[in-house]
Amino acid sequence: MRFIHGWTEDTATIAVEGLQHTVRMLQVTDSHIALIDQRDSDYMEVCADYCKRMRTKRKDCEGNYISPEDSFAEAMEKAASLDLDLLALTGDIIFFPSQANVEHVKTWSDKVKVPKLYTAGNHDWCYPNLNFNDELRREWWPALEPLHGGDTGYAALDIKGIRFIAIDDSTYQINETQLEFTKSQLRAGLPTVLLTHIPLSIATLRATTIDIWGDPILVGDPDWDLPRREKWGTRGDTATTLEFVRLMSGTSNLAAIFCGHLHFHHADTLRPHTLQYVGLPGFLGGMRLVEFRPLVPGIC
């Protein structure tokens, strides 16, 4: 199956062989909304610095700070004005799982009257200073139910001939259930788009990631040693994680992966005709408008 890609920092155009209708998606990632009130009073003190820090990341043309929640509201207002088929929220939309955060995302995303897929990032379900692990993720997933709608670790949606798969890789690992779900979805043979939070490790992305973050904080990185992984709350790659990486690198009907996590833009080839797109963070006003178009015969 052939795909032809073109992109900028905030757009992507993908021509899809066999597609009959244009499909438009807006991806928003890493908004890091930091709201909390008395309903989560046990966590207010530990979150105070996080809340303050996120309010000094973005300025308007007059030098006034724009908060993450206002940036997200701005993105949803734009999304509501576009002729979209899908809104994709690819993790770290909130900075911790407070009720105020969840309510803000739910209120504003509900203004976008199109199908939505949400997958968690490593911050969505974890308060500061808690031990980052899969048990904690399972404990807090129910708090995010208004956002994921009950589909926690994985979900899929077919839109006009394209299958969109959302996989929660926020622990840097893929479990057996997620792997088997992904395999079953790919077997349908439809042109497929994967939505995750953490990117897969590829050579051109790895170097910049280390320069900025100090470690290759990517899924399936072959040289991320165990002592350094512990700092990020993960362990050595499981067999199912490595099989997932091989699957993504060898699947001919996978058009693209859209993800975030790193807070910088990157796009490069995962396999022939398949690209991985890392999105700019929502707290800086980043979002990506993606258009999937029918591949016109005769176009190289």
PDB file of C-alpha atoms in Angstrom:
ATOM      1  CA  MET A   1       0.000   0.000   0.000  1.00  0.00           C
ATOM      2  CA  ARG A   2       1.420   3.377  -1.019  1.00  0.00           C
ATOM      3  CA  PHE A   3       1.375   6.635   0.908  1.00  0.00           C
ATOM      4  CA  ILE A   4       2.904   9.961  -0.134  1.00  0.00           C
ATOM      5  CA  HIS A   5       3.696  12.439   2.640  1.00  0.00           C
ATOM      6  CA  GLY A   6       4.163  16.168   2.807  1.00  0.00           C
ATOM      7  CA  TRP A   7       4.418  18.181   6.015  1.00  0.00           C
ATOM      8  CA  THR A   8       5.329  21.298   7.925  1.00  0.00           C
ATOM      9  CA  GLU A   9       5.670  21.778  11.684  1.00  0.00           C
ATOM     10  CA  ASP A  10       1.901  22.098  12.083  1.00  0.00           C
ATOM     11  CA  THR A  11       0.418  20.282   9.073  1.00  0.00           C
ATOM     12  CA  ALA A  12       0.662  16.984   7.245  1.00  0.00           C
ATOM     13  CA  THR A  13      -0.817  15.881   3.940  1.00  0.00           C
ATOM     14  CA  ILE A  14      -0.857  12.150   3.231  1.00  0.00           C
ATOM     15  CA  ALA A  15      -2.016  10.737  -0.090  1.00  0.00           C
ATOM     16  CA  VAL A  16      -3.408   7.243   0.499  1.00  0.00           C
ATOM     17  CA  GLU A  17      -3.645   4.568  -2.152  1.00  0.00           C
ATOM     18  CA  GLY A  18      -7.221   3.342  -2.548  1.00  0.00           C
ATOM     19  CA  LEU A  19      -8.791   6.046  -0.379  1.00  0.00           C
ATOM     20  CA  GLN A  20     -12.054   7.380  -1.812  1.00  0.00           C
ATOM     21  CA  HIS A  21     -12.727  10.371   0.435  1.00  0.00           C
ATOM     22  CA  THR A  22     -10.626  13.057   2.141  1.00  0.00           C
ATOM     23  CA  VAL A  23     -10.278  12.685   5.922  1.00  0.00           C
ATOM     24  CA  ARG A  24      -9.204  15.598   8.130  1.00  0.00           C
ATOM     25  CA  MET A  25      -7.758  15.193  11.633  1.00  0.00           C
ATOM     26  CA  LEU A  26      -6.485  17.690  14.179  1.00  0.00           C
ATOM     27  CA  GLN A  27      -3.844  16.385  16.571  1.00  0.00           C
ATOM     28  CA  VAL A  28      -3.306  18.136  19.904  1.00  0.00           C
ATOM     29  CA  THR A  29      -0.653  16.837  22.285  1.00  0.00           C
ATOM     30  CA  ASP A  30       1.172  17.859  25.464  1.00  0.00           C
ATOM     31  CA  SER A  31      -1.086  20.686  26.612  1.00  0.00           C
ATOM     32  CA  HIS A  32      -0.036  20.034  30.238  1.00  0.00           C
ATOM     33  CA  ILE A  33      -3.079  21.756  31.717  1.00  0.00           C
ATOM     34  CA  ALA A  34      -2.417  22.399  35.415  1.00  0.00           C
ATOM     35  CA  LEU A  35      -5.631  23.128  37.302  1.00  0.00           C
ATOM     36  CA  ILE A  36      -6.504  21.896  40.780  1.00  0.00           C
ATOM     37  CA  ASP A  37      -8.997  22.843  43.483  1.00  0.00           C
ATOM     38  CA  GLN A  38     -10.233  21.697  46.899  1.00  0.00           C
ATOM     39  CA  ARG A  39     -11.740  18.504  45.507  1.00  0.00           C
ATOM     40  CA  ASP A  40      -8.146  17.231  45.266  1.00  0.00           C
ATOM     41  CA  SER A  41      -6.856  19.040  48.334  1.00  0.00           C
ATOM     42  CA  ASP A  42      -4.423  16.241  49.246  1.00  0.00           C
ATOM     43  CA  TYR A  43      -2.395  17.067  46.139  1.00  0.00           C
ATOM     44  CA  MET A  44      -2.657  20.856  46.005  1.00  0.00           C
ATOM     45  CA  GLU A  45       0.623  21.552  47.754  1.00  0.00           C
ATOM     46  CA  VAL A  46       2.710  19.188  45.653  1.00  0.00           C
ATOM     47  CA  CYS A  47       1.118  20.550  42.451  1.00  0.00           C
ATOM     48  CA  ALA A  48       1.586  24.235  43.281  1.00  0.00           C
ATOM     49  CA  ASP A  49       4.997  24.558  41.656  1.00  0.00           C
ATOM     50  CA  TYR A  50       3.843  22.651  38.582  1.00  0.00           C
ATOM     51  CA  CYS A  51       0.844  24.948  38.188  1.00  0.00           C
ATOM     52  CA  LYS A  52       3.015  28.056  38.470  1.00  0.00           C
ATOM     53  CA  ARG A  53       5.670  26.728  36.098  1.00  0.00           C
ATOM     54  CA  MET A  54       3.252  25.944  33.296  1.00  0.00           C
ATOM     55  CA  ARG A  55       1.905  29.502  33.306  1.00  0.00           C
ATOM     56  CA  THR A  56       5.206  30.985  32.137  1.00  0.00           C
ATOM     57  CA  LYS A  57       5.761  28.931  28.988  1.00  0.00           C
ATOM     58  CA  ARG A  58       3.897  30.929  26.338  1.00  0.00           C
ATOM     59  CA  LYS A  59       3.380  34.637  25.684  1.00  0.00           C
ATOM     60  CA  ASP A  60       1.161  36.554  23.291  1.00  0.00           C
ATOM     61  CA  CYS A  61       2.449  39.282  20.965  1.00  0.00           C
ATOM     62  CA  GLU A  62       2.178  41.842  23.782  1.00  0.00           C
ATOM     63  CA  GLY A  63       4.231  39.776  26.218  1.00  0.00           C
ATOM     64  CA  ASN A  64       1.303  38.514  28.310  1.00  0.00           C
ATOM     65  CA  TYR A  65       1.450  34.913  29.504  1.00  0.00           C
ATOM     66  CA  ILE A  66      -1.046  32.449  28.041  1.00  0.00           C
ATOM     67  CA  SER A  67      -1.921  29.610  30.394  1.00  0.00           C
ATOM     68  CA  PRO A  68      -2.042  25.960  29.246  1.00  0.00           C
ATOM     69  CA  GLU A  69      -5.791  25.852  29.838  1.00  0.00           C
ATOM     70  CA  ASP A  70      -6.288  28.918  27.650  1.00  0.00           C
ATOM     71  CA  SER A  71      -4.053  27.414  24.977  1.00  0.00           C
ATOM     72  CA  PHE A  72      -6.178  24.266  25.009  1.00  0.00           C
ATOM     73  CA  ALA A  73      -9.392  26.288  24.823  1.00  0.00           C
ATOM     74  CA  GLU A  74      -7.900  28.161  21.865  1.00  0.00           C
ATOM     75  CA  ALA A  75      -7.088  24.861  20.145  1.00  0.00           C
ATOM     76  CA  MET A  76     -10.616  23.548  20.687  1.00  0.00           C
ATOM     77  CA  GLU A  77     -12.137  26.762  19.335  1.00  0.00           C
ATOM     78  CA  LYS A  78     -10.016  26.357  16.220  1.00  0.00           C
ATOM     79  CA  ALA A  79     -10.970  22.686  15.947  1.00  0.00           C
ATOM     80  CA  ALA A  80     -14.656  23.572  16.164  1.00  0.00           C
ATOM     81  CA  SER A  81     -14.231  25.983  13.261  1.00  0.00           C
ATOM     82  CA  LEU A  82     -12.605  23.398  10.972  1.00  0.00           C
ATOM     83  CA  ASP A  83     -14.276  20.756   8.857  1.00  0.00           C
ATOM     84  CA  LEU A  84     -12.806  17.842  10.804  1.00  0.00           C
ATOM     85  CA  ASP A  85     -13.498  14.129  10.849  1.00  0.00           C
ATOM     86  CA  LEU A  86     -11.440  13.354  13.977  1.00  0.00           C
ATOM     87  CA  LEU A  87      -9.941  15.106  16.987  1.00  0.00           C
ATOM     88  CA  ALA A  88      -6.863  13.226  18.248  1.00  0.00           C
ATOM     89  CA  LEU A  89      -5.591  13.988  21.768  1.00  0.00           C
ATOM     90  CA  THR A  90      -2.274  12.189  22.118  1.00  0.00           C
ATOM     91  CA  GLY A  91      -1.333  12.415  25.759  1.00  0.00           C
ATOM     92  CA  ASP A  92      -0.122  14.741  28.490  1.00  0.00           C
ATOM     93  CA  ILE A  93      -3.144  16.882  27.774  1.00  0.00           C
ATOM     94  CA  ILE A  94      -3.266  17.330  31.548  1.00  0.00           C
ATOM     95  CA  PHE A  95      -0.322  17.581  33.929  1.00  0.00           C
ATOM     96  CA  PHE A  96      -1.937  15.437  36.629  1.00  0.00           C
ATOM     97  CA  PRO A  97      -5.337  13.709  37.044  1.00  0.00           C
ATOM     98  CA  SER A  98      -7.187  16.355  39.065  1.00  0.00           C
ATOM     99  CA  GLN A  99     -10.940  16.710  38.682  1.00  0.00           C
ATOM    100  CA  ALA A 100     -10.500  20.324  37.584  1.00  0.00           C
ATOM    101  CA  ASN A 101      -8.128  19.259  34.799  1.00  0.00           C
ATOM    102  CA  VAL A 102     -10.410  16.509  33.531  1.00  0.00           C
ATOM    103  CA  GLU A 103     -13.431  18.793  33.612  1.00  0.00           C
ATOM    104  CA  HIS A 104     -11.629  21.509  31.659  1.00  0.00           C
ATOM    105  CA  VAL A 105     -10.606  19.112  28.888  1.00  0.00           C
ATOM    106  CA  LYS A 106     -14.041  17.513  28.761  1.00  0.00           C
ATOM    107  CA  THR A 107     -15.854  20.874  28.628  1.00  0.00           C
ATOM    108  CA  TRP A 108     -13.750  22.277  25.814  1.00  0.00           C
ATOM    109  CA  SER A 109     -13.318  19.105  23.753  1.00  0.00           C
ATOM    110  CA  ASP A 110     -17.095  18.578  23.828  1.00  0.00           C
ATOM    111  CA  LYS A 111     -17.405  21.777  21.811  1.00  0.00           C
ATOM    112  CA  VAL A 112     -15.800  19.915  18.898  1.00  0.00           C
ATOM    113  CA  LYS A 113     -18.696  17.913  17.450  1.00  0.00           C
ATOM    114  CA  VAL A 114     -16.678  15.175  15.758  1.00  0.00           C
ATOM    115  CA  PRO A 115     -15.404  11.726  16.824  1.00  0.00           C
ATOM    116  CA  LYS A 116     -12.475  11.824  19.249  1.00  0.00           C
ATOM    117  CA  LEU A 117      -9.663   9.507  20.253  1.00  0.00           C
ATOM    118  CA  TYR A 118      -7.734  10.186  23.444  1.00  0.00           C
ATOM    119  CA  THR A 119      -4.722   8.277  24.670  1.00  0.00           C
ATOM    120  CA  ALA A 120      -2.938   9.033  27.926  1.00  0.00           C
ATOM    121  CA  GLY A 121       0.586  10.318  28.353  1.00  0.00           C
ATOM    122  CA  ASN A 122       2.770   9.707  31.369  1.00  0.00           C
ATOM    123  CA  HIS A 123       1.510  12.849  33.129  1.00  0.00           C
ATOM    124  CA  ASP A 124      -2.232  12.423  32.573  1.00  0.00           C
ATOM    125  CA  TRP A 125      -2.557   9.776  35.272  1.00  0.00           C
ATOM    126  CA  CYS A 126       0.332  10.618  37.622  1.00  0.00           C
ATOM    127  CA  TYR A 127       0.614  13.274  40.328  1.00  0.00           C
ATOM    128  CA  PRO A 128       4.080  14.731  41.017  1.00  0.00           C
ATOM    129  CA  ASN A 129       6.390  12.721  43.292  1.00  0.00           C
ATOM    130  CA  LEU A 130       4.401   9.491  42.997  1.00  0.00           C
ATOM    131  CA  ASN A 131       6.120   6.305  41.879  1.00  0.00           C
ATOM    132  CA  PHE A 132       5.625   6.104  38.121  1.00  0.00           C
ATOM    133  CA  ASN A 133       4.516   2.552  37.259  1.00  0.00           C
ATOM    134  CA  ASP A 134       1.832   0.490  35.546  1.00  0.00           C
ATOM    135  CA  GLU A 135      -0.004  -0.193  38.818  1.00  0.00           C
ATOM    136  CA  LEU A 136      -0.416   3.532  39.376  1.00  0.00           C
ATOM    137  CA  ARG A 137      -1.687   3.931  35.816  1.00  0.00           C
ATOM    138  CA  ARG A 138      -4.378   1.296  36.361  1.00  0.00           C
ATOM    139  CA  GLU A 139      -5.356   2.965  39.633  1.00  0.00           C
ATOM    140  CA  TRP A 140      -5.893   6.377  38.013  1.00  0.00           C
ATOM    141  CA  TRP A 141      -7.310   5.345  34.632  1.00  0.00           C
ATOM    142  CA  PRO A 142     -10.900   5.519  36.005  1.00  0.00           C
ATOM    143  CA  ALA A 143     -10.396   9.215  36.859  1.00  0.00           C
ATOM    144  CA  LEU A 144      -9.781   9.823  33.146  1.00  0.00           C
ATOM    145  CA  GLU A 145     -12.944   8.015  32.002  1.00  0.00           C
ATOM    146  CA  PRO A 146     -14.649  11.253  30.828  1.00  0.00           C
ATOM    147  CA  LEU A 147     -11.757  11.600  28.363  1.00  0.00           C
ATOM    148  CA  HIS A 148     -11.106   8.045  27.185  1.00  0.00           C
ATOM    149  CA  GLY A 149     -14.754   6.951  27.426  1.00  0.00           C
ATOM    150  CA  GLY A 150     -13.873   3.601  28.972  1.00  0.00           C
ATOM    151  CA  ASP A 151     -11.294   2.626  26.341  1.00  0.00           C
ATOM    152  CA  THR A 152      -8.199   2.815  28.495  1.00  0.00           C
ATOM    153  CA  GLY A 153      -5.218   1.018  27.008  1.00  0.00           C
ATOM    154  CA  TYR A 154      -6.392   0.852  23.427  1.00  0.00           C
ATOM    155  CA  ALA A 155      -9.154   1.897  21.059  1.00  0.00           C
ATOM    156  CA  ALA A 156      -9.885   1.982  17.333  1.00  0.00           C
ATOM    157  CA  LEU A 157     -12.141   3.947  15.035  1.00  0.00           C
ATOM    158  CA  ASP A 158     -12.852   3.650  11.305  1.00  0.00           C
ATOM    159  CA  ILE A 159     -13.463   6.904   9.438  1.00  0.00           C
ATOM    160  CA  LYS A 160     -14.138   6.993   5.679  1.00  0.00           C
ATOM    161  CA  GLY A 161     -11.845   4.092   4.907  1.00  0.00           C
ATOM    162  CA  ILE A 162      -9.038   4.803   7.385  1.00  0.00           C
ATOM    163  CA  ARG A 163      -8.582   2.888  10.617  1.00  0.00           C
ATOM    164  CA  PHE A 164      -7.255   4.963  13.523  1.00  0.00           C
ATOM    165  CA  ILE A 165      -5.735   3.022  16.448  1.00  0.00           C
ATOM    166  CA  ALA A 166      -4.944   4.638  19.810  1.00  0.00           C
ATOM    167  CA  ILE A 167      -2.485   2.786  22.058  1.00  0.00           C
ATOM    168  CA  ASP A 168      -1.467   3.971  25.539  1.00  0.00           C
ATOM    169  CA  ASP A 169       2.325   3.565  25.625  1.00  0.00           C
ATOM    170  CA  SER A 170       2.774   5.992  28.511  1.00  0.00           C
ATOM    171  CA  THR A 171       4.918   3.545  30.516  1.00  0.00           C
ATOM    172  CA  TYR A 172       7.259   3.083  27.522  1.00  0.00           C
ATOM    173  CA  GLN A 173       5.905  -0.461  27.233  1.00  0.00           C
ATOM    174  CA  ILE A 174       3.247  -2.319  25.250  1.00  0.00           C
ATOM    175  CA  ASN A 175       1.488  -5.184  27.007  1.00  0.00           C
ATOM    176  CA  GLU A 176       0.247  -8.414  25.446  1.00  0.00           C
ATOM    177  CA  THR A 177      -3.382  -7.293  25.244  1.00  0.00           C
ATOM    178  CA  GLN A 178      -2.421  -4.092  23.437  1.00  0.00           C
ATOM    179  CA  LEU A 179      -0.174  -6.019  21.051  1.00  0.00           C
ATOM    180  CA  GLU A 180      -2.873  -8.528  20.145  1.00  0.00           C
ATOM    181  CA  PHE A 181      -5.427  -5.756  19.720  1.00  0.00           C
ATOM    182  CA  THR A 182      -3.098  -3.920  17.345  1.00  0.00           C
ATOM    183  CA  LYS A 183      -2.438  -7.075  15.332  1.00  0.00           C
ATOM    184  CA  SER A 184      -6.151  -7.754  14.978  1.00  0.00           C
ATOM    185  CA  GLN A 185      -6.805  -4.202  13.784  1.00  0.00           C
ATOM    186  CA  LEU A 186      -4.005  -4.294  11.225  1.00  0.00           C
ATOM    187  CA  ARG A 187      -5.171  -7.619   9.812  1.00  0.00           C
ATOM    188  CA  ALA A 188      -8.217  -5.880   8.333  1.00  0.00           C
ATOM    189  CA  GLY A 189      -5.869  -4.446   5.720  1.00  0.00           C
ATOM    190  CA  LEU A 190      -7.233  -0.910   5.861  1.00  0.00           C
ATOM    191  CA  PRO A 191      -4.880   2.052   5.634  1.00  0.00           C
ATOM    192  CA  THR A 192      -4.078   2.579   9.295  1.00  0.00           C
ATOM    193  CA  VAL A 193      -2.911   5.459  11.497  1.00  0.00           C
ATOM    194  CA  LEU A 194      -1.446   4.887  14.966  1.00  0.00           C
ATOM    195  CA  LEU A 195      -1.946   7.439  17.751  1.00  0.00           C
ATOM    196  CA  THR A 196       0.375   7.156  20.760  1.00  0.00           C
ATOM    197  CA  HIS A 197       2.049   9.476  23.228  1.00  0.00           C
ATOM    198  CA  ILE A 198       5.671   8.315  23.250  1.00  0.00           C
ATOM    199  CA  PRO A 199       7.418   7.978  19.868  1.00  0.00           C
ATOM    200  CA  LEU A 200       9.211   4.885  18.668  1.00  0.00           C
ATOM    201  CA  SER A 201      12.999   5.163  18.650  1.00  0.00           C
ATOM    202  CA  ILE A 202      14.416   5.963  15.220  1.00  0.00           C
ATOM    203  CA  ALA A 203      17.965   7.115  14.530  1.00  0.00           C
ATOM    204  CA  THR A 204      17.269  10.692  13.458  1.00  0.00           C
ATOM    205  CA  LEU A 205      14.975  11.306  16.428  1.00  0.00           C
ATOM    206  CA  ARG A 206      17.217   9.688  19.017  1.00  0.00           C
ATOM    207  CA  ALA A 207      20.103  12.181  18.853  1.00  0.00           C
ATOM    208  CA  THR A 208      17.919  15.262  19.320  1.00  0.00           C
ATOM    209  CA  THR A 209      15.997  13.561  22.128  1.00  0.00           C
ATOM    210  CA  ILE A 210      19.220  12.913  24.043  1.00  0.00           C
ATOM    211  CA  ASP A 211      20.444  16.463  23.435  1.00  0.00           C
ATOM    212  CA  ILE A 212      17.266  17.912  24.947  1.00  0.00           C
ATOM    213  CA  TRP A 213      16.268  15.349  27.589  1.00  0.00           C
ATOM    214  CA  GLY A 214      19.553  13.670  28.455  1.00  0.00           C
ATOM    215  CA  ASP A 215      18.220  10.204  27.670  1.00  0.00           C
ATOM    216  CA  PRO A 216      16.572   8.455  24.705  1.00  0.00           C
ATOM    217  CA  ILE A 217      13.087   8.580  26.248  1.00  0.00           C
ATOM    218  CA  LEU A 218      11.555   6.593  23.399  1.00  0.00           C
ATOM    219  CA  VAL A 219       9.775   3.279  22.971  1.00  0.00           C
ATOM    220  CA  GLY A 220      12.027   0.405  21.960  1.00  0.00           C
ATOM    221  CA  ASP A 221      15.323   2.271  22.144  1.00  0.00           C
ATOM    222  CA  PRO A 222      18.085  -0.337  21.807  1.00  0.00           C
ATOM    223  CA  ASP A 223      20.757   1.482  23.837  1.00  0.00           C
ATOM    224  CA  TRP A 224      18.841   2.983  26.760  1.00  0.00           C
ATOM    225  CA  ASP A 225      20.559   1.264  29.657  1.00  0.00           C
ATOM    226  CA  LEU A 226      18.616   0.047  32.662  1.00  0.00           C
ATOM    227  CA  PRO A 227      20.041   2.383  35.361  1.00  0.00           C
ATOM    228  CA  ARG A 228      19.139   5.405  33.223  1.00  0.00           C
ATOM    229  CA  ARG A 229      15.662   3.993  32.522  1.00  0.00           C
ATOM    230  CA  GLU A 230      14.875   3.853  36.237  1.00  0.00           C
ATOM    231  CA  LYS A 231      15.035   7.648  36.418  1.00  0.00           C
ATOM    232  CA  TRP A 232      12.076   7.736  34.019  1.00  0.00           C
ATOM    233  CA  GLY A 233      10.087   5.047  35.798  1.00  0.00           C
ATOM    234  CA  THR A 234      10.529   2.307  33.232  1.00  0.00           C
ATOM    235  CA  ARG A 235      12.492  -0.899  32.859  1.00  0.00           C
ATOM    236  CA  GLY A 236      14.064  -2.967  30.117  1.00  0.00           C
ATOM    237  CA  ASP A 237      11.857  -3.482  27.103  1.00  0.00           C
ATOM    238  CA  THR A 238       9.465  -6.390  27.395  1.00  0.00           C
ATOM    239  CA  ALA A 239       9.164  -8.996  24.657  1.00  0.00           C
ATOM    240  CA  THR A 240       5.755  -7.614  23.696  1.00  0.00           C
ATOM    241  CA  THR A 241       7.138  -4.075  23.436  1.00  0.00           C
ATOM    242  CA  LEU A 242       9.881  -5.219  21.080  1.00  0.00           C
ATOM    243  CA  GLU A 243       7.406  -7.235  19.026  1.00  0.00           C
ATOM    244  CA  PHE A 244       5.188  -4.154  18.762  1.00  0.00           C
ATOM    245  CA  VAL A 245       8.125  -2.110  17.446  1.00  0.00           C
ATOM    246  CA  ARG A 246       8.899  -4.786  14.855  1.00  0.00           C
ATOM    247  CA  LEU A 247       5.240  -4.892  13.865  1.00  0.00           C
ATOM    248  CA  MET A 248       5.119  -1.133  13.302  1.00  0.00           C
ATOM    249  CA  SER A 249       8.338  -1.254  11.284  1.00  0.00           C
ATOM    250  CA  GLY A 250       7.092  -4.067   9.050  1.00  0.00           C
ATOM    251  CA  THR A 251       3.436  -3.287   8.378  1.00  0.00           C
ATOM    252  CA  SER A 252       2.712  -2.187   4.817  1.00  0.00           C
ATOM    253  CA  ASN A 253      -0.746  -0.707   5.544  1.00  0.00           C
ATOM    254  CA  LEU A 254       0.502   1.596   8.339  1.00  0.00           C
ATOM    255  CA  ALA A 255       0.408   5.131   6.936  1.00  0.00           C
ATOM    256  CA  ALA A 256       1.701   7.108   9.904  1.00  0.00           C
ATOM    257  CA  ILE A 257       2.238   7.400  13.635  1.00  0.00           C
ATOM    258  CA  PHE A 258       1.239  10.626  15.399  1.00  0.00           C
ATOM    259  CA  CYS A 259       2.665  11.186  18.867  1.00  0.00           C
ATOM    260  CA  GLY A 260       4.144  13.825  21.196  1.00  0.00           C
ATOM    261  CA  HIS A 261       5.999  13.619  24.526  1.00  0.00           C
ATOM    262  CA  LEU A 262       9.228  15.339  23.424  1.00  0.00           C
ATOM    263  CA  HIS A 263       7.985  18.937  23.080  1.00  0.00           C
ATOM    264  CA  PHE A 264       9.620  19.458  19.698  1.00  0.00           C
ATOM    265  CA  HIS A 265       8.626  18.789  16.107  1.00  0.00           C
ATOM    266  CA  HIS A 266      10.073  15.853  14.211  1.00  0.00           C
ATOM    267  CA  ALA A 267       9.028  13.847  11.164  1.00  0.00           C
ATOM    268  CA  ASP A 268      10.934  11.021   9.559  1.00  0.00           C
ATOM    269  CA  THR A 269      10.525   7.654   7.882  1.00  0.00           C
ATOM    270  CA  LEU A 270       9.787   4.605   9.993  1.00  0.00           C
ATOM    271  CA  ARG A 271       9.619   2.335   6.930  1.00  0.00           C
ATOM    272  CA  PRO A 272       9.062   2.975   3.206  1.00  0.00           C
ATOM    273  CA  HIS A 273       5.909   5.130   2.805  1.00  0.00           C
ATOM    274  CA  THR A 274       5.373   5.285   6.606  1.00  0.00           C
ATOM    275  CA  LEU A 275       6.314   8.344   8.693  1.00  0.00           C
ATOM    276  CA  GLN A 276       6.320   9.079  12.401  1.00  0.00           C
ATOM    277  CA  TYR A 277       5.215  12.617  13.279  1.00  0.00           C
ATOM    278  CA  VAL A 278       6.116  14.132  16.662  1.00  0.00           C
ATOM    279  CA  GLY A 279       3.904  17.140  17.445  1.00  0.00           C
ATOM    280  CA  LEU A 280       4.737  20.497  18.961  1.00  0.00           C
ATOM    281  CA  PRO A 281       3.352  20.882  22.503  1.00  0.00           C
ATOM    282  CA  GLY A 282      -0.091  22.335  23.037  1.00  0.00           C
ATOM    283  CA  PHE A 283       1.121  24.523  25.923  1.00  0.00           C
ATOM    284  CA  LEU A 284       3.090  26.482  23.311  1.00  0.00           C
ATOM    285  CA  GLY A 285       0.104  26.672  20.992  1.00  0.00           C
ATOM    286  CA  GLY A 286       1.136  23.659  18.924  1.00  0.00           C
ATOM    287  CA  MET A 287      -1.336  21.521  17.004  1.00  0.00           C
ATOM    288  CA  ARG A 288      -1.198  19.635  13.695  1.00  0.00           C
ATOM    289  CA  LEU A 289      -3.872  19.664  11.007  1.00  0.00           C
ATOM    290  CA  VAL A 290      -3.649  16.446   8.984  1.00  0.00           C
ATOM    291  CA  GLU A 291      -5.367  15.751   5.683  1.00  0.00           C
ATOM    292  CA  PHE A 292      -5.552  12.256   4.212  1.00  0.00           C
ATOM    293  CA  ARG A 293      -6.323  12.450   0.507  1.00  0.00           C
ATOM    294  CA  PRO A 294      -6.968   9.902  -2.239  1.00  0.00           C
ATOM    295  CA  LEU A 295      -3.765   9.046  -4.081  1.00  0.00           C
ATOM    296  CA  VAL A 296      -4.222  10.148  -7.672  1.00  0.00           C
ATOM    297  CA  PRO A 297      -3.101   7.458 -10.150  1.00  0.00           C
ATOM    298  CA  GLY A 298       0.113   8.375 -11.918  1.00  0.00           C
ATOM    299  CA  ILE A 299       1.516  10.438  -9.009  1.00  0.00           C
ATOM    300  CA  CYS A 300       4.941   9.164  -7.911  1.00  0.00           C
TER     301      CYS A 300
END
